[in-house]
PDB file of C-alpha atoms in Angstrom:
ATOM      1  CA  GLN A  18      15.937   9.566 -96.293  1.00 73.00           C
ATOM      2  CA  VAL A  19      16.408  11.115 -93.404  1.00 77.00           C
ATOM      3  CA  GLN A  20      18.559  14.377 -93.741  1.00 94.00           C
ATOM      4  CA  ILE A  21      19.173  17.662 -91.838  1.00 96.00           C
ATOM      5  CA  VAL A  22      21.356  20.279 -93.027  1.00 96.00           C
ATOM      6  CA  GLU A  23      22.358  23.596 -90.945  1.00 96.00           C
ATOM      7  CA  SER A  24      24.229  26.644 -92.773  1.00 96.00           C
ATOM      8  CA  GLY A  25      24.396  30.192 -91.548  1.00 97.00           C
ATOM      9  CA  GLY A  26      27.574  30.165 -89.276  1.00 97.00           C
ATOM     10  CA  GLY A  27      30.507  32.283 -89.368  1.00 98.00           C
ATOM     11  CA  SER A  28      32.421  34.644 -87.678  1.00 98.00           C
ATOM     12  CA  VAL A  29      31.280  37.929 -85.970  1.00 98.00           C
ATOM     13  CA  GLN A  30      32.329  40.687 -83.380  1.00 98.00           C
ATOM     14  CA  PRO A  31      30.800  40.747 -79.846  1.00 98.00           C
ATOM     15  CA  GLY A  32      27.387  42.258 -80.160  1.00 98.00           C
ATOM     16  CA  GLY A  33      26.804  41.148 -83.949  1.00 98.00           C
ATOM     17  CA  SER A  34      24.122  38.637 -85.155  1.00 98.00           C
ATOM     18  CA  LEU A  35      23.860  35.628 -87.478  1.00 98.00           C
ATOM     19  CA  ARG A  36      20.815  33.773 -88.571  1.00 98.00           C
ATOM     20  CA  LEU A  37      21.355  30.244 -88.890  1.00 98.00           C
ATOM     21  CA  SER A  38      19.161  27.773 -90.957  1.00 98.00           C
ATOM     22  CA  CYS A  39      18.090  24.140 -90.603  1.00 98.00           C
ATOM     23  CA  ALA A  40      16.685  22.270 -93.676  1.00 97.00           C
ATOM     24  CA  ALA A  41      14.851  19.473 -92.899  1.00 96.00           C
ATOM     25  CA  SER A  42      13.072  16.072 -94.437  1.00 95.00           C
ATOM     26  CA  ALA A  43       9.514  16.860 -94.532  1.00 94.00           C
ATOM     27  CA  SER A  44       9.248  13.441 -92.862  1.00 93.00           C
ATOM     28  CA  ILE A  45      10.944  15.012 -89.676  1.00 92.00           C
ATOM     29  CA  PHE A  46       9.981  18.638 -89.972  1.00 94.00           C
ATOM     30  CA  MET A  47       6.303  18.004 -90.097  1.00 94.00           C
ATOM     31  CA  THR A  48       6.034  15.289 -87.445  1.00 95.00           C
ATOM     32  CA  TYR A  49       8.731  15.947 -84.734  1.00 95.00           C
ATOM     33  CA  VAL A  50       9.747  18.995 -82.071  1.00 98.00           C
ATOM     34  CA  MET A  51      12.979  20.611 -83.549  1.00 98.00           C
ATOM     35  CA  GLY A  52      15.793  22.639 -82.493  1.00 98.00           C
ATOM     36  CA  TRP A  53      19.374  23.513 -81.695  1.00 98.00           C
ATOM     37  CA  PHE A  54      22.115  22.216 -79.523  1.00 98.00           C
ATOM     38  CA  ARG A  55      25.790  23.732 -79.205  1.00 98.00           C
ATOM     39  CA  GLN A  56      28.932  22.359 -78.403  1.00 98.00           C
ATOM     40  CA  ALA A  57      31.830  24.720 -77.573  1.00 97.00           C
ATOM     41  CA  PRO A  58      35.766  23.067 -77.037  1.00 92.00           C
ATOM     42  CA  GLY A  59      36.315  21.175 -74.032  1.00 94.00           C
ATOM     43  CA  LYS A  60      32.586  21.553 -73.170  1.00 96.00           C
ATOM     44  CA  GLN A  61      29.588  18.996 -73.221  1.00 97.00           C
ATOM     45  CA  ARG A  62      26.770  19.894 -75.842  1.00 97.00           C
ATOM     46  CA  GLU A  63      24.224  21.989 -74.207  1.00 98.00           C
ATOM     47  CA  PHE A  64      20.366  22.713 -75.377  1.00 98.00           C
ATOM     48  CA  VAL A  65      19.659  26.080 -76.878  1.00 98.00           C
ATOM     49  CA  ALA A  66      16.177  26.402 -78.117  1.00 98.00           C
ATOM     50  CA  ARG A  67      13.595  24.089 -79.558  1.00 98.00           C
ATOM     51  CA  ILE A  68      10.334  24.305 -81.269  1.00 98.00           C
ATOM     52  CA  THR A  69       6.781  22.250 -81.580  1.00 97.00           C
ATOM     53  CA  THR A  70       5.316  21.561 -84.963  1.00 96.00           C
ATOM     54  CA  VAL A  71       2.791  24.661 -83.966  1.00 95.00           C
ATOM     55  CA  GLY A  72       5.519  26.941 -82.943  1.00 96.00           C
ATOM     56  CA  SER A  73       5.433  26.726 -79.284  1.00 98.00           C
ATOM     57  CA  THR A  74       9.360  27.544 -78.314  1.00 98.00           C
ATOM     58  CA  VAL A  75      11.869  26.628 -75.244  1.00 98.00           C
ATOM     59  CA  TYR A  76      14.823  28.378 -74.860  1.00 98.00           C
ATOM     60  CA  ALA A  77      17.772  27.834 -72.522  1.00 98.00           C
ATOM     61  CA  GLU A  78      18.287  30.746 -70.093  1.00 98.00           C
ATOM     62  CA  SER A  79      21.296  31.905 -71.314  1.00 97.00           C
ATOM     63  CA  VAL A  80      19.994  32.810 -74.926  1.00 98.00           C
ATOM     64  CA  LYS A  81      16.732  34.189 -73.557  1.00 98.00           C
ATOM     65  CA  GLY A  82      15.848  37.484 -75.122  1.00 98.00           C
ATOM     66  CA  ARG A  83      18.718  37.393 -77.720  1.00 98.00           C
ATOM     67  CA  PHE A  84      18.150  33.956 -79.679  1.00 98.00           C
ATOM     68  CA  THR A  85      14.842  33.753 -81.884  1.00 98.00           C
ATOM     69  CA  ILE A  86      13.844  30.109 -82.973  1.00 98.00           C
ATOM     70  CA  SER A  87      11.189  30.060 -85.747  1.00 98.00           C
ATOM     71  CA  ARG A  88      10.214  27.761 -88.570  1.00 97.00           C
ATOM     72  CA  ASP A  89       9.011  28.215 -92.141  1.00 97.00           C
ATOM     73  CA  ASN A  90       6.260  25.325 -92.783  1.00 95.00           C
ATOM     74  CA  GLY A  91       6.853  25.814 -96.178  1.00 96.00           C
ATOM     75  CA  LYS A  92      10.507  25.354 -96.715  1.00 97.00           C
ATOM     76  CA  ASN A  93      10.611  22.703 -94.276  1.00 97.00           C
ATOM     77  CA  THR A  94      13.307  25.133 -92.468  1.00 97.00           C
ATOM     78  CA  VAL A  95      13.949  26.125 -88.823  1.00 98.00           C
ATOM     79  CA  TYR A  96      15.917  29.242 -87.988  1.00 98.00           C
ATOM     80  CA  LEU A  97      18.065  30.448 -85.459  1.00 98.00           C
ATOM     81  CA  GLN A  98      18.232  34.249 -85.303  1.00 98.00           C
ATOM     82  CA  MET A  99      21.194  35.282 -82.831  1.00 98.00           C
ATOM     83  CA  ASP A 100      21.451  38.796 -81.679  1.00 98.00           C
ATOM     84  CA  SER A 101      23.818  40.408 -79.641  1.00 98.00           C
ATOM     85  CA  LEU A 102      26.129  37.972 -79.553  1.00 98.00           C
ATOM     86  CA  LYS A 103      28.703  36.678 -77.026  1.00 98.00           C
ATOM     87  CA  ALA A 104      31.929  35.292 -76.989  1.00 97.00           C
ATOM     88  CA  GLN A 105      30.835  32.636 -74.871  1.00 97.00           C
ATOM     89  CA  ASP A 106      28.146  31.620 -77.529  1.00 98.00           C
ATOM     90  CA  THR A 107      31.396  30.241 -79.879  1.00 98.00           C
ATOM     91  CA  ALA A 108      30.312  26.986 -80.436  1.00 98.00           C
ATOM     92  CA  VAL A 109      29.316  24.383 -82.917  1.00 98.00           C
ATOM     93  CA  TYR A 110      25.666  24.614 -83.087  1.00 98.00           C
ATOM     94  CA  TYR A 111      23.861  21.613 -84.239  1.00 98.00           C
ATOM     95  CA  CYS A 112      20.228  21.022 -85.413  1.00 98.00           C
ATOM     96  CA  GLY A 113      18.504  18.582 -84.338  1.00 98.00           C
ATOM     97  CA  GLY A 114      14.656  16.661 -84.724  1.00 97.00           C
ATOM     98  CA  ARG A 115      12.388  14.479 -82.296  1.00 97.00           C
ATOM     99  CA  TYR A 116      13.131  15.662 -79.371  1.00 96.00           C
ATOM    100  CA  VAL A 117      13.125  12.847 -76.798  1.00 95.00           C
ATOM    101  CA  GLY A 118      14.522  12.362 -73.158  1.00 95.00           C
ATOM    102  CA  GLY A 119      16.360  15.479 -73.165  1.00 96.00           C
ATOM    103  CA  THR A 120      17.930  15.388 -76.736  1.00 97.00           C
ATOM    104  CA  PHE A 121      17.043  14.915 -80.230  1.00 97.00           C
ATOM    105  CA  THR A 122      17.211  11.767 -82.219  1.00 96.00           C
ATOM    106  CA  TYR A 123      18.136  13.020 -85.570  1.00 97.00           C
ATOM    107  CA  TRP A 124      21.024  15.580 -85.982  1.00 97.00           C
ATOM    108  CA  GLY A 125      22.652  17.670 -88.891  1.00 97.00           C
ATOM    109  CA  GLN A 126      26.204  18.113 -89.306  1.00 97.00           C
ATOM    110  CA  GLY A 127      27.010  21.026 -86.975  1.00 97.00           C
ATOM    111  CA  THR A 128      28.014  24.736 -88.351  1.00 97.00           C
ATOM    112  CA  GLN A 129      30.465  26.814 -86.690  1.00 98.00           C
ATOM    113  CA  VAL A 130      29.501  30.196 -84.813  1.00 98.00           C
ATOM    114  CA  THR A 131      33.062  32.243 -83.554  1.00 98.00           C
ATOM    115  CA  VAL A 132      32.512  35.453 -81.861  1.00 98.00           C
ATOM    116  CA  SER A 133      35.551  37.333 -81.339  1.00 96.00           C
ATOM    117  CA  SER A 134      36.835  40.748 -81.103  1.00 93.00           C
TER     118      SER A 134
END
């Protein structure tokens, strides 16, 4: 069965940090590009970061230098380390697998990140 599960969301103050985790089925993790999108209230879902099976990464301009995507092949898990968080980072963050045509084929349920003072 295909399964992607995110965790690690929460509420932090501006300038704080969070690390999101995304545990995926081995069949997805070992085969496809994986990564993250986010969706803020009233806005469309936007790309955040992605990583290939060999560790090549791509980031949205808005998060470059602040967010780091990584993967642990032994745990079939992708991480998103988020530092220097801003209020505009507030969104539901979705982990996805199989990047095709600008989006992912497979999705997790999402995890809420709230940045406020």
